[in-house]
Every structure is written in structure tokens, then in C-alpha cells.
Coordinates of C-alpha atoms in Angstrom, one line a residue:
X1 CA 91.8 -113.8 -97.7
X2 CA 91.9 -110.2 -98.3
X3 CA 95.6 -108.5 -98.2
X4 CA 95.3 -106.1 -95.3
X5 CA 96.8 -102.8 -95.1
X6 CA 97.3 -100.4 -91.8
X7 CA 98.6 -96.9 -93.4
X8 CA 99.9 -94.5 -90.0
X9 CA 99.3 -91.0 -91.0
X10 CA 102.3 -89.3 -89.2
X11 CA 103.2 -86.3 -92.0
X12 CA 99.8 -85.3 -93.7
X13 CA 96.5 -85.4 -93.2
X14 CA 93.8 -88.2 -94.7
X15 CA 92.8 -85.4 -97.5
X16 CA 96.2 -85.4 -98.4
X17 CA 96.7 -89.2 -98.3
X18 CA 93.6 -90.5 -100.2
X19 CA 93.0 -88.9 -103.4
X20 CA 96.5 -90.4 -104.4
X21 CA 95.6 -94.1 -103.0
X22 CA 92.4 -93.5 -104.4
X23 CA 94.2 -92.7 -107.7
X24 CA 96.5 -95.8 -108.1
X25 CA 93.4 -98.0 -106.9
X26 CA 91.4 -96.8 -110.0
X27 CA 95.0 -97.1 -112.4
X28 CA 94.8 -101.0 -111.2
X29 CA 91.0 -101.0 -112.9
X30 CA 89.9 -101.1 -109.2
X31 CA 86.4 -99.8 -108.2
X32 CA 86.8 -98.7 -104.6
X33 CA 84.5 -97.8 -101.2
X34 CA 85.9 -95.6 -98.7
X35 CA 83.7 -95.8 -95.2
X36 CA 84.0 -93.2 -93.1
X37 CA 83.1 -92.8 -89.4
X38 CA 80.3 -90.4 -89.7
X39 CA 78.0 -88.8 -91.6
X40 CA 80.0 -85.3 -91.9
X41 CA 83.3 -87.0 -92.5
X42 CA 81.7 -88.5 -95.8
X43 CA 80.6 -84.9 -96.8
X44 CA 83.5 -83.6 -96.1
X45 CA 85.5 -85.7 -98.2
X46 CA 82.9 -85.8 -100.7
X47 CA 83.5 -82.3 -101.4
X48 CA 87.1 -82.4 -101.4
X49 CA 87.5 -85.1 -104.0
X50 CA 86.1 -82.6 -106.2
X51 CA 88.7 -79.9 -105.8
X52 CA 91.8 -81.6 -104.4
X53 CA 93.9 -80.8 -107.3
X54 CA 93.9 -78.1 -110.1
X55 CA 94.9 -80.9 -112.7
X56 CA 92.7 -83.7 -111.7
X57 CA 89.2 -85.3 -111.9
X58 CA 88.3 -88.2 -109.4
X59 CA 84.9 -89.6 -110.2
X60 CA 83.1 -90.5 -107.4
X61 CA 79.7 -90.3 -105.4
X62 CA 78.4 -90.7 -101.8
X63 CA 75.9 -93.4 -101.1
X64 CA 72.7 -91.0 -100.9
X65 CA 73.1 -90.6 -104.7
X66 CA 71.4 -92.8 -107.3
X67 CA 73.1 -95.5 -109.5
X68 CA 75.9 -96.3 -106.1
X69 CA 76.4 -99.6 -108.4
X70 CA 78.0 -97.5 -111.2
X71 CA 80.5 -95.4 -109.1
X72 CA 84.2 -96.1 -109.6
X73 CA 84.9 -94.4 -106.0
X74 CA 82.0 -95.0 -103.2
X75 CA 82.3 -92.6 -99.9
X76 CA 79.4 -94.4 -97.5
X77 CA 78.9 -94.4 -93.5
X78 CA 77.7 -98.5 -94.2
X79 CA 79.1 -101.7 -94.2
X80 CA 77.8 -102.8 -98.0
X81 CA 79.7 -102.8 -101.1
X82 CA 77.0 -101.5 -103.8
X83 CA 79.6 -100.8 -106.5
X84 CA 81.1 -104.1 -105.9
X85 CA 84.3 -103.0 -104.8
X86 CA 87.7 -104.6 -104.5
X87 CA 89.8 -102.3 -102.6
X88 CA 88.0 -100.6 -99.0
X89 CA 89.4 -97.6 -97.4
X90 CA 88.3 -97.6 -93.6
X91 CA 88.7 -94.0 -92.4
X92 CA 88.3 -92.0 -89.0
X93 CA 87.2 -95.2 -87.2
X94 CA 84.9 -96.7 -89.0
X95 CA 83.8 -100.5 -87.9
X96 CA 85.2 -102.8 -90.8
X97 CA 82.4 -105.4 -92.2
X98 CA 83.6 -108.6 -93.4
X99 CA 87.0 -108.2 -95.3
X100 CA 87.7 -111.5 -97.3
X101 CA 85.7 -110.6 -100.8
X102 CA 88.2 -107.4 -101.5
X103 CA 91.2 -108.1 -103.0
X104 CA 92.7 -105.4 -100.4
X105 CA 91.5 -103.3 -97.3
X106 CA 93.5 -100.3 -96.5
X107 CA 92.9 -99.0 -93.1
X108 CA 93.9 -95.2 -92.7
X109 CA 94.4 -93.4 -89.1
X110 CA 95.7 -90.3 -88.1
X111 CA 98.9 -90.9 -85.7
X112 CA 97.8 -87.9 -83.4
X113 CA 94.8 -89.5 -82.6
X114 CA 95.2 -92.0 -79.3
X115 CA 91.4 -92.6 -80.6
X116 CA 92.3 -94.0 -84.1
X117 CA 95.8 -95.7 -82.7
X118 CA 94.0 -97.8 -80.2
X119 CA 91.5 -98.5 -83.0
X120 CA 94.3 -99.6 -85.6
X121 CA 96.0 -101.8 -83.1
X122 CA 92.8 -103.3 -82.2
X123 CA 92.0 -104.1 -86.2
X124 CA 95.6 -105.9 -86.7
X125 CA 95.1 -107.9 -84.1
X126 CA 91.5 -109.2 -85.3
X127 CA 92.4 -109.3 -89.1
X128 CA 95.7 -110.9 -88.2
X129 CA 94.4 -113.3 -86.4
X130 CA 91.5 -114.0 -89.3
X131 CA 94.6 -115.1 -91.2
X132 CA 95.0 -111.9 -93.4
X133 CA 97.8 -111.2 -94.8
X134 CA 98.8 -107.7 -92.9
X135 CA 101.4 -105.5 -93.3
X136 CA 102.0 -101.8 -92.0
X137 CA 102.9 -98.4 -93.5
X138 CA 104.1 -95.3 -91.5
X139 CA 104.7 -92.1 -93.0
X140 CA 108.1 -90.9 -93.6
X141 CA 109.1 -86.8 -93.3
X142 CA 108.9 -86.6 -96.9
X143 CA 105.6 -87.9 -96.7
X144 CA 106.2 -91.4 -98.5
X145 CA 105.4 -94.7 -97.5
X146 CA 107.5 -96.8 -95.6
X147 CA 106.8 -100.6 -94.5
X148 CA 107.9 -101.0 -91.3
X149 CA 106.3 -104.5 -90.7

């Protein structure tokens, strides 16, 4: 079973939350995918990875590029894991595949979005009750995460 996590974006946005998780993921000698809901939130995050920080270089590609089996970071719209992941970031709604070959799954949604809530509550219930191991982070005002259950 997959440890499951539900990060609440109350303080900052997703590209202020993601390059750092993205970060720590890659520290842990973790390859990650992120899946996005669409098509234009892939690009968009695509492009921002590149420039997020004056100080920093986050290797990555989006799953139109060659050699997806050789990228340490994966942005895709699909449910596959080409660069044989263990960590999956599901972002802006995106429909999880099947979990339980990561090591982790870290669902992010935005905490102004009655869209993305409903969405996240919906998730917990399902990978709860698939006997995940499920915990959940909120935001605090100084933008640090908090588990709350």
C-alpha cells in the first residue's frame, strides 16, 4: 500500500507549493510524476519549473518530449508512470490511476476551490477505504505544513 498524502493549499498557490515538494522528493533519490488536470495546466507548470527560483535548477520534462523514461521530474495529463516513479503529485483535479506501486501519492488542491475540496474529500474516502495509509496537511499562515489528521 502506497502512503497517501492530501496537502490543503490554504496560504500559497500550487506554483509555490511544488517546486519545494518536488525538491525534497528528488533529495530522497525519488524520480517523481506530477498529473495535472489538463493540457494547459501541464504547460504552465512546465514553464515555471524552469524559472521558479533565481538559485535553482529542477530537471524535468513533460510527456510530449522524448526519453520520458529518463526524467527525474514527469509533468503528464495521463495515468502511466514512464519514468518509473515513486512519488505522484495529483494536481488541479486530476483522476488518480492505481496508487499501490508508489511508495507515496501526494494529492495537492487549492482550498478556494469548492471544485478541488469536493474532489479531495472524495479521494480520502476511496484511498482510505483501499487501506492506504492517509494522512492530511493544511497550510499554516506562515505557509508551513501542519498535520491535522
Amino acid at each position: 500500500m502506497a502512503e497517501v498524502l492530501f496537502y490543503h493549499l490554504t496560504e500559497s498557490t500550487l506554483e509555490d507549493a511544488l517546486p519545494g515538494l518536488l525538491e525534497r522528493s528528488l533529495q530522497r533519490g525519488w524520480k517523481a510524476v506530477v498529473q495535472t488536470g489538463t493540457e494547459e495546466r501541464r504547460d504552465m507548470l512546465d514553464a515555471h519549473l524552469w524559472t521558479f527560483r533565481d538559485d535553482a535548477f529542477l530537471a524535468h520534462a513533460t510527456d510530449r518530449e522524448a526519453w520520458p523514461e529518463e526524467q527525474p521530474v514527469l509533468l503528464t495529463t495521463e495515468q502511466g508512470n514512464p519514468n518509473a516513479a515513486e512519488i505522484r503529485f495529483l494536481v488541479d483535479g486530476a483522476v488518480p490511476p492505481e496508487i499501490s506501486a508508489y511508495a507515496r501519492a501526494v494529492f495537492m488542491f487549492d482550498g478556494h476551490d469548492a471544485g478541488q475540496l469536493e474532489g479531495a474529500r472524495r479521494h480520502w474516502k476511496t484511498m482510505k477505504g483501499a487501506g492506504h495509509e492517509v494522512t492530511y496537511w493544511q497550510q499554516t499562515p506562515d505557509k508551513r505544513w501542519e498535520r491535522k489528521a
